[in-house]
């Protein structure tokens, strides 16, 4: 599990692909939707089921931020300041971060992009990068949830400091309070899940990221999935939406 994490999180000249055997179908997905809708949880479930690598730009920035201050580049320090305020990191920094890790796009089972792209400029750059790498997206899944439910999810979210597994205080509590079920790492609340950052992030989503729904609809890649209910219910909905769509690889 999480075999893709080291290369993606640390920058990839490292090998991303250690699957013993490639899965029968290669799946390359973008997960869209407002913050807190459950993209990270779904990406982890899809990763387990499909053998596709889970690539999250938010995790890359958080991981870089957890390094000692002296180990951070100026670009990363700048990115972390945007993140803390709930604002988007500038496109140029995000795109450079992804380009450095382009080898991860060739994971044998495919990839699940979670939190990238987030602007039309990023989506256009991703299309160019995929063309250069001769890769095609299988589908783009847009998760949808009313705003009140999103705020509730974000406020109760807790993340494992080691393996990045995501929990929720009431909807998906860990067996032992404050500890990850998978690796026993300490759970923490993200700084950008504080109320003021949540407000900014939702506003930023509406302005910058929601236009991607139309962008991908025009490319005939969009699948809409309601994100109400438990993680398992959303997952089942996702898989059935994918199964009625002919997979391109
Ligand atoms: P996430 O974990 O995807 O919610 O991302 C957390 C934060 O990281 C966001 O609120 C942004 O500040 C930053 N971030 C992550 N991915 C991107 C992206 N593709 N474009 C701009 N900022 C991003």
PDB file of N, CA and C in Angstrom, residues 66-168:
ATOM      1  N   UNK A  66       6.894  19.759   6.527  1.00  0.00           N
ATOM      2  CA  UNK A  66       7.219  19.101   7.795  1.00  0.00           C
ATOM      3  C   UNK A  66       8.720  18.857   7.937  1.00  0.00           C
ATOM      4  N   UNK A  67       9.487  19.199   6.864  1.00  0.00           N
ATOM      5  CA  UNK A  67      10.952  19.106   6.986  1.00  0.00           C
ATOM      6  C   UNK A  67      11.470  20.273   7.830  1.00  0.00           C
ATOM      7  N   UNK A  68      12.645  20.124   8.443  1.00  0.00           N
ATOM      8  CA  UNK A  68      13.180  21.243   9.221  1.00  0.00           C
ATOM      9  C   UNK A  68      13.312  22.489   8.348  1.00  0.00           C
ATOM     10  N   UNK A  69      13.114  23.659   8.946  1.00  0.00           N
ATOM     11  CA  UNK A  69      13.042  24.902   8.182  1.00  0.00           C
ATOM     12  C   UNK A  69      14.216  25.088   7.222  1.00  0.00           C
ATOM     13  N   UNK A  70      15.430  24.745   7.686  1.00  0.00           N
ATOM     14  CA  UNK A  70      16.618  24.929   6.860  1.00  0.00           C
ATOM     15  C   UNK A  70      16.587  24.094   5.587  1.00  0.00           C
ATOM     16  N   UNK A  71      15.809  22.981   5.596  1.00  0.00           N
ATOM     17  CA  UNK A  71      15.733  22.091   4.433  1.00  0.00           C
ATOM     18  C   UNK A  71      14.712  22.550   3.417  1.00  0.00           C
ATOM     19  N   UNK A  72      14.039  23.690   3.678  1.00  0.00           N
ATOM     20  CA  UNK A  72      12.992  24.130   2.753  1.00  0.00           C
ATOM     21  C   UNK A  72      13.537  25.154   1.764  1.00  0.00           C
ATOM     22  N   UNK A  73      13.156  24.976   0.494  1.00  0.00           N
ATOM     23  CA  UNK A  73      13.579  25.967  -0.504  1.00  0.00           C
ATOM     24  C   UNK A  73      12.694  27.212  -0.347  1.00  0.00           C
ATOM     25  N   UNK A  74      13.141  28.372  -0.900  1.00  0.00           N
ATOM     26  CA  UNK A  74      12.284  29.572  -0.830  1.00  0.00           C
ATOM     27  C   UNK A  74      10.918  29.324  -1.462  1.00  0.00           C
ATOM     28  N   UNK A  75      10.887  28.557  -2.574  1.00  0.00           N
ATOM     29  CA  UNK A  75       9.600  28.302  -3.239  1.00  0.00           C
ATOM     30  C   UNK A  75       8.657  27.538  -2.305  1.00  0.00           C
ATOM     31  N   UNK A  76       9.213  26.596  -1.557  1.00  0.00           N
ATOM     32  CA  UNK A  76       8.367  25.825  -0.639  1.00  0.00           C
ATOM     33  C   UNK A  76       7.904  26.695   0.528  1.00  0.00           C
ATOM     34  N   UNK A  77       8.799  27.540   1.042  1.00  0.00           N
ATOM     35  CA  UNK A  77       8.382  28.425   2.147  1.00  0.00           C
ATOM     36  C   UNK A  77       7.242  29.341   1.686  1.00  0.00           C
ATOM     37  N   UNK A  78       7.354  29.819   0.449  1.00  0.00           N
ATOM     38  CA  UNK A  78       6.302  30.683  -0.104  1.00  0.00           C
ATOM     39  C   UNK A  78       4.993  29.881  -0.254  1.00  0.00           C
ATOM     40  N   UNK A  79       5.119  28.647  -0.765  1.00  0.00           N
ATOM     41  CA  UNK A  79       3.934  27.805  -0.963  1.00  0.00           C
ATOM     42  C   UNK A  79       3.222  27.554   0.369  1.00  0.00           C
ATOM     43  N   UNK A  80       4.004  27.329   1.431  1.00  0.00           N
ATOM     44  CA  UNK A  80       3.399  27.031   2.731  1.00  0.00           C
ATOM     45  C   UNK A  80       2.641  28.230   3.290  1.00  0.00           C
ATOM     46  N   UNK A  81       3.121  29.430   3.001  1.00  0.00           N
ATOM     47  CA  UNK A  81       2.424  30.627   3.479  1.00  0.00           C
ATOM     48  C   UNK A  81       1.054  30.738   2.798  1.00  0.00           C
ATOM     49  N   UNK A  82       0.987  30.455   1.493  1.00  0.00           N
ATOM     50  CA  UNK A  82      -0.305  30.456   0.796  1.00  0.00           C
ATOM     51  C   UNK A  82      -1.224  29.408   1.403  1.00  0.00           C
ATOM     52  N   UNK A  83      -0.660  28.237   1.637  1.00  0.00           N
ATOM     53  CA  UNK A  83      -1.451  27.113   2.143  1.00  0.00           C
ATOM     54  C   UNK A  83      -2.085  27.436   3.483  1.00  0.00           C
ATOM     55  N   UNK A  84      -1.274  28.008   4.384  1.00  0.00           N
ATOM     56  CA  UNK A  84      -1.779  28.328   5.731  1.00  0.00           C
ATOM     57  C   UNK A  84      -2.973  29.263   5.656  1.00  0.00           C
ATOM     58  N   UNK A  85      -2.955  30.188   4.686  1.00  0.00           N
ATOM     59  CA  UNK A  85      -4.072  31.135   4.562  1.00  0.00           C
ATOM     60  C   UNK A  85      -5.263  30.501   3.838  1.00  0.00           C
ATOM     61  N   UNK A  86      -5.086  29.301   3.315  1.00  0.00           N
ATOM     62  CA  UNK A  86      -6.169  28.644   2.578  1.00  0.00           C
ATOM     63  C   UNK A  86      -6.205  29.068   1.119  1.00  0.00           C
ATOM     64  N   UNK A  87      -5.180  29.820   0.673  1.00  0.00           N
ATOM     65  CA  UNK A  87      -5.143  30.282  -0.728  1.00  0.00           C
ATOM     66  C   UNK A  87      -4.422  29.254  -1.602  1.00  0.00           C
ATOM     67  N   UNK A  88      -4.597  29.410  -2.909  1.00  0.00           N
ATOM     68  CA  UNK A  88      -3.896  28.503  -3.824  1.00  0.00           C
ATOM     69  C   UNK A  88      -2.427  28.887  -3.942  1.00  0.00           C
ATOM     70  N   UNK A  89      -1.584  27.891  -4.008  1.00  0.00           N
ATOM     71  CA  UNK A  89      -0.158  28.098  -4.298  1.00  0.00           C
ATOM     72  C   UNK A  89      -0.075  28.546  -5.764  1.00  0.00           C
ATOM     73  N   UNK A  90       0.836  29.488  -6.110  1.00  0.00           N
ATOM     74  CA  UNK A  90       0.886  29.971  -7.508  1.00  0.00           C
ATOM     75  C   UNK A  90       1.082  28.824  -8.511  1.00  0.00           C
ATOM     76  N   UNK A  91       0.429  28.989  -9.655  1.00  0.00           N
ATOM     77  CA  UNK A  91       0.471  27.944 -10.691  1.00  0.00           C
ATOM     78  C   UNK A  91       1.900  27.525 -11.024  1.00  0.00           C
ATOM     79  N   UNK A  92       2.821  28.508 -11.145  1.00  0.00           N
ATOM     80  CA  UNK A  92       4.185  28.179 -11.584  1.00  0.00           C
ATOM     81  C   UNK A  92       4.844  27.197 -10.609  1.00  0.00           C
ATOM     82  N   UNK A  93       4.633  27.406  -9.305  1.00  0.00           N
ATOM     83  CA  UNK A  93       5.242  26.510  -8.308  1.00  0.00           C
ATOM     84  C   UNK A  93       4.614  25.119  -8.388  1.00  0.00           C
ATOM     85  N   UNK A  94       3.292  25.097  -8.514  1.00  0.00           N
ATOM     86  CA  UNK A  94       2.588  23.810  -8.576  1.00  0.00           C
ATOM     87  C   UNK A  94       3.041  23.033  -9.816  1.00  0.00           C
ATOM     88  N   UNK A  95       3.111  23.739 -10.942  1.00  0.00           N
ATOM     89  CA  UNK A  95       3.436  23.043 -12.192  1.00  0.00           C
ATOM     90  C   UNK A  95       4.864  22.516 -12.175  1.00  0.00           C
ATOM     91  N   UNK A  96       5.768  23.302 -11.575  1.00  0.00           N
ATOM     92  CA  UNK A  96       7.153  22.838 -11.470  1.00  0.00           C
ATOM     93  C   UNK A  96       7.207  21.576 -10.591  1.00  0.00           C
ATOM     94  N   UNK A  97       6.439  21.595  -9.505  1.00  0.00           N
ATOM     95  CA  UNK A  97       6.386  20.454  -8.582  1.00  0.00           C
ATOM     96  C   UNK A  97       5.907  19.189  -9.320  1.00  0.00           C
ATOM     97  N   UNK A  98       4.895  19.362 -10.158  1.00  0.00           N
ATOM     98  CA  UNK A  98       4.357  18.202 -10.886  1.00  0.00           C
ATOM     99  C   UNK A  98       5.342  17.742 -11.966  1.00  0.00           C
ATOM    100  N   UNK A  99       5.917  18.722 -12.690  1.00  0.00           N
ATOM    101  CA  UNK A  99       6.855  18.358 -13.772  1.00  0.00           C
ATOM    102  C   UNK A  99       8.036  17.566 -13.228  1.00  0.00           C
ATOM    103  N   UNK A 100       8.529  18.001 -12.049  1.00  0.00           N
ATOM    104  CA  UNK A 100       9.660  17.274 -11.432  1.00  0.00           C
ATOM    105  C   UNK A 100       9.308  15.812 -11.173  1.00  0.00           C
ATOM    106  N   UNK A 101       8.018  15.551 -11.029  1.00  0.00           N
ATOM    107  CA  UNK A 101       7.576  14.202 -10.672  1.00  0.00           C
ATOM    108  C   UNK A 101       6.902  13.493 -11.846  1.00  0.00           C
ATOM    109  N   UNK A 102       7.170  13.940 -13.061  1.00  0.00           N
ATOM    110  CA  UNK A 102       6.448  13.401 -14.214  1.00  0.00           C
ATOM    111  C   UNK A 102       6.631  11.890 -14.366  1.00  0.00           C
ATOM    112  N   UNK A 103       7.742  11.353 -13.840  1.00  0.00           N
ATOM    113  CA  UNK A 103       7.952   9.892 -13.932  1.00  0.00           C
ATOM    114  C   UNK A 103       6.812   9.149 -13.243  1.00  0.00           C
ATOM    115  N   UNK A 104       6.235   9.764 -12.214  1.00  0.00           N
ATOM    116  CA  UNK A 104       5.142   9.103 -11.475  1.00  0.00           C
ATOM    117  C   UNK A 104       3.884   8.945 -12.333  1.00  0.00           C
ATOM    118  N   UNK A 105       3.770   9.737 -13.406  1.00  0.00           N
ATOM    119  CA  UNK A 105       2.603   9.592 -14.275  1.00  0.00           C
ATOM    120  C   UNK A 105       2.643   8.266 -15.035  1.00  0.00           C
ATOM    121  N   UNK A 106       3.813   7.626 -15.015  1.00  0.00           N
ATOM    122  CA  UNK A 106       3.963   6.349 -15.737  1.00  0.00           C
ATOM    123  C   UNK A 106       3.819   5.138 -14.815  1.00  0.00           C
ATOM    124  N   UNK A 107       3.287   5.340 -13.625  1.00  0.00           N
ATOM    125  CA  UNK A 107       3.072   4.196 -12.720  1.00  0.00           C
ATOM    126  C   UNK A 107       2.318   3.101 -13.475  1.00  0.00           C
ATOM    127  N   UNK A 108       2.670   1.864 -13.203  1.00  0.00           N
ATOM    128  CA  UNK A 108       2.127   0.782 -14.033  1.00  0.00           C
ATOM    129  C   UNK A 108       0.612   0.642 -13.963  1.00  0.00           C
ATOM    130  N   UNK A 109       0.032   0.917 -12.800  1.00  0.00           N
ATOM    131  CA  UNK A 109      -1.427   0.805 -12.684  1.00  0.00           C
ATOM    132  C   UNK A 109      -2.139   2.085 -13.085  1.00  0.00           C
ATOM    133  N   UNK A 110      -1.363   3.115 -13.426  1.00  0.00           N
ATOM    134  CA  UNK A 110      -1.940   4.421 -13.729  1.00  0.00           C
ATOM    135  C   UNK A 110      -1.790   5.349 -12.533  1.00  0.00           C
ATOM    136  N   UNK A 111      -2.607   6.403 -12.493  1.00  0.00           N
ATOM    137  CA  UNK A 111      -2.487   7.365 -11.389  1.00  0.00           C
ATOM    138  C   UNK A 111      -3.843   7.958 -11.050  1.00  0.00           C
ATOM    139  N   UNK A 112      -3.912   8.463  -9.819  1.00  0.00           N
ATOM    140  CA  UNK A 112      -5.102   9.189  -9.371  1.00  0.00           C
ATOM    141  C   UNK A 112      -4.621  10.544  -8.901  1.00  0.00           C
ATOM    142  N   UNK A 113      -4.943  11.581  -9.649  1.00  0.00           N
ATOM    143  CA  UNK A 113      -4.521  12.934  -9.277  1.00  0.00           C
ATOM    144  C   UNK A 113      -5.561  13.535  -8.335  1.00  0.00           C
ATOM    145  N   UNK A 114      -5.113  13.917  -7.147  1.00  0.00           N
ATOM    146  CA  UNK A 114      -6.011  14.395  -6.086  1.00  0.00           C
ATOM    147  C   UNK A 114      -5.562  15.806  -5.700  1.00  0.00           C
ATOM    148  N   UNK A 115      -6.372  16.811  -6.056  1.00  0.00           N
ATOM    149  CA  UNK A 115      -6.012  18.194  -5.703  1.00  0.00           C
ATOM    150  C   UNK A 115      -5.221  18.892  -6.800  1.00  0.00           C
ATOM    151  N   UNK A 116      -5.029  18.264  -7.901  1.00  0.00           N
ATOM    152  CA  UNK A 116      -4.385  18.834  -9.078  1.00  0.00           C
ATOM    153  C   UNK A 116      -5.060  18.258 -10.311  1.00  0.00           C
ATOM    154  N   UNK A 117      -5.424  19.064 -11.302  1.00  0.00           N
ATOM    155  CA  UNK A 117      -5.275  20.512 -11.380  1.00  0.00           C
ATOM    156  C   UNK A 117      -6.349  21.238 -10.570  1.00  0.00           C
ATOM    157  N   UNK A 118      -6.083  22.513 -10.267  1.00  0.00           N
ATOM    158  CA  UNK A 118      -7.026  23.322  -9.494  1.00  0.00           C
ATOM    159  C   UNK A 118      -7.357  24.628 -10.191  1.00  0.00           C
ATOM    160  N   UNK A 119      -6.732  24.904 -11.304  1.00  0.00           N
ATOM    161  CA  UNK A 119      -7.070  26.103 -12.094  1.00  0.00           C
ATOM    162  C   UNK A 119      -7.069  25.678 -13.564  1.00  0.00           C
ATOM    163  N   UNK A 120      -7.685  26.534 -14.399  1.00  0.00           N
ATOM    164  CA  UNK A 120      -7.704  26.213 -15.829  1.00  0.00           C
ATOM    165  C   UNK A 120      -6.272  26.184 -16.380  1.00  0.00           C
ATOM    166  N   UNK A 121      -5.423  27.116 -15.914  1.00  0.00           N
ATOM    167  CA  UNK A 121      -4.016  27.126 -16.377  1.00  0.00           C
ATOM    168  C   UNK A 121      -3.352  25.779 -16.044  1.00  0.00           C
ATOM    169  N   UNK A 122      -3.591  25.269 -14.847  1.00  0.00           N
ATOM    170  CA  UNK A 122      -3.003  23.975 -14.468  1.00  0.00           C
ATOM    171  C   UNK A 122      -3.580  22.847 -15.337  1.00  0.00           C
ATOM    172  N   UNK A 123      -4.885  22.906 -15.604  1.00  0.00           N
ATOM    173  CA  UNK A 123      -5.514  21.839 -16.405  1.00  0.00           C
ATOM    174  C   UNK A 123      -4.943  21.841 -17.824  1.00  0.00           C
ATOM    175  N   UNK A 124      -4.739  23.037 -18.380  1.00  0.00           N
ATOM    176  CA  UNK A 124      -4.169  23.114 -19.738  1.00  0.00           C
ATOM    177  C   UNK A 124      -2.738  22.576 -19.732  1.00  0.00           C
ATOM    178  N   UNK A 125      -1.985  22.922 -18.694  1.00  0.00           N
ATOM    179  CA  UNK A 125      -0.602  22.422 -18.616  1.00  0.00           C
ATOM    180  C   UNK A 125      -0.576  20.910 -18.454  1.00  0.00           C
ATOM    181  N   UNK A 126      -1.511  20.395 -17.667  1.00  0.00           N
ATOM    182  CA  UNK A 126      -1.564  18.933 -17.501  1.00  0.00           C
ATOM    183  C   UNK A 126      -1.842  18.263 -18.843  1.00  0.00           C
ATOM    184  N   UNK A 127      -2.777  18.823 -19.620  1.00  0.00           N
ATOM    185  CA  UNK A 127      -3.068  18.229 -20.933  1.00  0.00           C
ATOM    186  C   UNK A 127      -1.809  18.208 -21.802  1.00  0.00           C
ATOM    187  N   UNK A 128      -1.043  19.324 -21.761  1.00  0.00           N
ATOM    188  CA  UNK A 128       0.195  19.374 -22.575  1.00  0.00           C
ATOM    189  C   UNK A 128       1.202  18.334 -22.090  1.00  0.00           C
ATOM    190  N   UNK A 129       1.329  18.243 -20.754  1.00  0.00           N
ATOM    191  CA  UNK A 129       2.285  17.284 -20.189  1.00  0.00           C
ATOM    192  C   UNK A 129       1.891  15.853 -20.570  1.00  0.00           C
ATOM    193  N   UNK A 130       0.595  15.552 -20.489  1.00  0.00           N
ATOM    194  CA  UNK A 130       0.140  14.203 -20.837  1.00  0.00           C
ATOM    195  C   UNK A 130       0.382  13.920 -22.315  1.00  0.00           C
ATOM    196  N   UNK A 131       0.158  14.930 -23.163  1.00  0.00           N
ATOM    197  CA  UNK A 131       0.437  14.751 -24.591  1.00  0.00           C
ATOM    198  C   UNK A 131       1.914  14.429 -24.807  1.00  0.00           C
ATOM    199  N   UNK A 132       2.781  15.218 -24.124  1.00  0.00           N
ATOM    200  CA  UNK A 132       4.232  14.981 -24.276  1.00  0.00           C
ATOM    201  C   UNK A 132       4.607  13.564 -23.830  1.00  0.00           C
ATOM    202  N   UNK A 133       3.955  13.120 -22.765  1.00  0.00           N
ATOM    203  CA  UNK A 133       4.282  11.796 -22.216  1.00  0.00           C
ATOM    204  C   UNK A 133       3.497  10.683 -22.921  1.00  0.00           C
ATOM    205  N   UNK A 134       2.678  11.065 -23.904  1.00  0.00           N
ATOM    206  CA  UNK A 134       1.820  10.120 -24.646  1.00  0.00           C
ATOM    207  C   UNK A 134       0.910   9.325 -23.724  1.00  0.00           C
ATOM    208  N   UNK A 135       0.248  10.033 -22.844  1.00  0.00           N
ATOM    209  CA  UNK A 135      -0.689   9.416 -21.907  1.00  0.00           C
ATOM    210  C   UNK A 135      -2.049  10.082 -22.069  1.00  0.00           C
ATOM    211  N   UNK A 136      -3.113   9.320 -21.746  1.00  0.00           N
ATOM    212  CA  UNK A 136      -4.465   9.887 -21.839  1.00  0.00           C
ATOM    213  C   UNK A 136      -5.187   9.689 -20.521  1.00  0.00           C
ATOM    214  N   UNK A 137      -5.990  10.674 -20.133  1.00  0.00           N
ATOM    215  CA  UNK A 137      -6.819  10.481 -18.948  1.00  0.00           C
ATOM    216  C   UNK A 137      -7.927   9.478 -19.258  1.00  0.00           C
ATOM    217  N   UNK A 138      -8.244   8.654 -18.263  1.00  0.00           N
ATOM    218  CA  UNK A 138      -9.372   7.725 -18.396  1.00  0.00           C
ATOM    219  C   UNK A 138     -10.676   8.481 -18.148  1.00  0.00           C
ATOM    220  N   UNK A 139     -10.694   9.275 -17.083  1.00  0.00           N
ATOM    221  CA  UNK A 139     -11.902  10.015 -16.715  1.00  0.00           C
ATOM    222  C   UNK A 139     -11.552  11.053 -15.663  1.00  0.00           C
ATOM    223  N   UNK A 140     -12.463  11.995 -15.481  1.00  0.00           N
ATOM    224  CA  UNK A 140     -12.345  13.006 -14.418  1.00  0.00           C
ATOM    225  C   UNK A 140     -13.605  12.878 -13.571  1.00  0.00           C
ATOM    226  N   UNK A 141     -13.428  12.616 -12.278  1.00  0.00           N
ATOM    227  CA  UNK A 141     -14.586  12.415 -11.410  1.00  0.00           C
ATOM    228  C   UNK A 141     -14.810  13.689 -10.602  1.00  0.00           C
ATOM    229  N   UNK A 142     -16.010  14.231 -10.707  1.00  0.00           N
ATOM    230  CA  UNK A 142     -16.334  15.426  -9.916  1.00  0.00           C
ATOM    231  C   UNK A 142     -17.253  15.031  -8.761  1.00  0.00           C
ATOM    232  N   UNK A 143     -16.738  15.183  -7.517  1.00  0.00           N
ATOM    233  CA  UNK A 143     -17.531  14.872  -6.328  1.00  0.00           C
ATOM    234  C   UNK A 143     -18.272  16.127  -5.891  1.00  0.00           C
ATOM    235  N   UNK A 144     -19.546  15.952  -5.571  1.00  0.00           N
ATOM    236  CA  UNK A 144     -20.382  17.102  -5.244  1.00  0.00           C
ATOM    237  C   UNK A 144     -21.053  16.910  -3.886  1.00  0.00           C
ATOM    238  N   UNK A 145     -21.091  18.000  -3.095  1.00  0.00           N
ATOM    239  CA  UNK A 145     -21.680  17.939  -1.751  1.00  0.00           C
ATOM    240  C   UNK A 145     -22.111  19.344  -1.342  1.00  0.00           C
ATOM    241  N   UNK A 146     -23.281  19.494  -0.638  1.00  0.00           N
ATOM    242  CA  UNK A 146     -23.685  20.839  -0.191  1.00  0.00           C
ATOM    243  C   UNK A 146     -22.662  21.445   0.768  1.00  0.00           C
ATOM    244  N   UNK A 147     -22.587  22.784   0.754  1.00  0.00           N
ATOM    245  CA  UNK A 147     -21.531  23.482   1.499  1.00  0.00           C
ATOM    246  C   UNK A 147     -21.556  23.187   3.006  1.00  0.00           C
ATOM    247  N   UNK A 148     -22.759  23.094   3.607  1.00  0.00           N
ATOM    248  CA  UNK A 148     -22.839  22.861   5.069  1.00  0.00           C
ATOM    249  C   UNK A 148     -22.161  21.532   5.414  1.00  0.00           C
ATOM    250  N   UNK A 149     -22.384  20.523   4.594  1.00  0.00           N
ATOM    251  CA  UNK A 149     -21.794  19.201   4.857  1.00  0.00           C
ATOM    252  C   UNK A 149     -20.275  19.251   4.685  1.00  0.00           C
ATOM    253  N   UNK A 150     -19.813  20.078   3.751  1.00  0.00           N
ATOM    254  CA  UNK A 150     -18.363  20.208   3.523  1.00  0.00           C
ATOM    255  C   UNK A 150     -17.688  20.803   4.760  1.00  0.00           C
ATOM    256  N   UNK A 151     -18.297  21.858   5.304  1.00  0.00           N
ATOM    257  CA  UNK A 151     -17.703  22.518   6.477  1.00  0.00           C
ATOM    258  C   UNK A 151     -17.630  21.515   7.632  1.00  0.00           C
ATOM    259  N   UNK A 152     -18.677  20.722   7.804  1.00  0.00           N
ATOM    260  CA  UNK A 152     -18.720  19.707   8.871  1.00  0.00           C
ATOM    261  C   UNK A 152     -17.580  18.692   8.682  1.00  0.00           C
ATOM    262  N   UNK A 153     -17.402  18.272   7.455  1.00  0.00           N
ATOM    263  CA  UNK A 153     -16.348  17.278   7.184  1.00  0.00           C
ATOM    264  C   UNK A 153     -14.955  17.838   7.449  1.00  0.00           C
ATOM    265  N   UNK A 154     -14.757  19.074   7.008  1.00  0.00           N
ATOM    266  CA  UNK A 154     -13.417  19.663   7.168  1.00  0.00           C
ATOM    267  C   UNK A 154     -13.083  19.873   8.642  1.00  0.00           C
ATOM    268  N   UNK A 155     -14.075  20.339   9.420  1.00  0.00           N
ATOM    269  CA  UNK A 155     -13.810  20.661  10.826  1.00  0.00           C
ATOM    270  C   UNK A 155     -13.478  19.393  11.621  1.00  0.00           C
ATOM    271  N   UNK A 156     -14.052  18.238  11.229  1.00  0.00           N
ATOM    272  CA  UNK A 156     -13.810  16.998  11.989  1.00  0.00           C
ATOM    273  C   UNK A 156     -12.690  16.148  11.420  1.00  0.00           C
ATOM    274  N   UNK A 157     -12.035  16.625  10.371  1.00  0.00           N
ATOM    275  CA  UNK A 157     -11.021  15.800   9.697  1.00  0.00           C
ATOM    276  C   UNK A 157      -9.730  15.724  10.516  1.00  0.00           C
ATOM    277  N   UNK A 158      -9.153  14.546  10.577  1.00  0.00           N
ATOM    278  CA  UNK A 158      -7.847  14.349  11.214  1.00  0.00           C
ATOM    279  C   UNK A 158      -6.988  13.495  10.264  1.00  0.00           C
ATOM    280  N   UNK A 159      -5.687  13.805  10.228  1.00  0.00           N
ATOM    281  CA  UNK A 159      -4.790  13.137   9.268  1.00  0.00           C
ATOM    282  C   UNK A 159      -3.637  12.482  10.020  1.00  0.00           C
ATOM    283  N   UNK A 160      -3.186  11.334   9.539  1.00  0.00           N
ATOM    284  CA  UNK A 160      -2.037  10.669  10.167  1.00  0.00           C
ATOM    285  C   UNK A 160      -0.746  11.400   9.779  1.00  0.00           C
ATOM    286  N   UNK A 161       0.055  11.711  10.788  1.00  0.00           N
ATOM    287  CA  UNK A 161       1.290  12.454  10.512  1.00  0.00           C
ATOM    288  C   UNK A 161       2.305  11.590   9.763  1.00  0.00           C
ATOM    289  N   UNK A 162       2.136  10.265   9.801  1.00  0.00           N
ATOM    290  CA  UNK A 162       3.124   9.413   9.123  1.00  0.00           C
ATOM    291  C   UNK A 162       2.654   8.950   7.743  1.00  0.00           C
ATOM    292  N   UNK A 163       1.520   8.201   7.694  1.00  0.00           N
ATOM    293  CA  UNK A 163       1.144   7.595   6.398  1.00  0.00           C
ATOM    294  C   UNK A 163       0.091   8.415   5.656  1.00  0.00           C
ATOM    295  N   UNK A 164      -0.386   9.531   6.261  1.00  0.00           N
ATOM    296  CA  UNK A 164      -1.338  10.465   5.632  1.00  0.00           C
ATOM    297  C   UNK A 164      -2.748   9.895   5.506  1.00  0.00           C
ATOM    298  N   UNK A 165      -3.051   8.763   6.158  1.00  0.00           N
ATOM    299  CA  UNK A 165      -4.425   8.248   6.141  1.00  0.00           C
ATOM    300  C   UNK A 165      -5.341   9.306   6.773  1.00  0.00           C
ATOM    301  N   UNK A 166      -6.580   9.369   6.261  1.00  0.00           N
ATOM    302  CA  UNK A 166      -7.499  10.422   6.702  1.00  0.00           C
ATOM    303  C   UNK A 166      -8.640   9.822   7.522  1.00  0.00           C
ATOM    304  N   UNK A 167      -8.955  10.466   8.653  1.00  0.00           N
ATOM    305  CA  UNK A 167     -10.054  10.032   9.528  1.00  0.00           C
ATOM    306  C   UNK A 167     -11.021  11.191   9.717  1.00  0.00           C
ATOM    307  N   UNK A 168     -12.174  10.876  10.364  1.00  0.00           N
ATOM    308  CA  UNK A 168     -13.088  11.936  10.774  1.00  0.00           C
ATOM    309  C   UNK A 168     -13.569  11.610  12.175  1.00  0.00           C
TER     310      UNK A 168
END
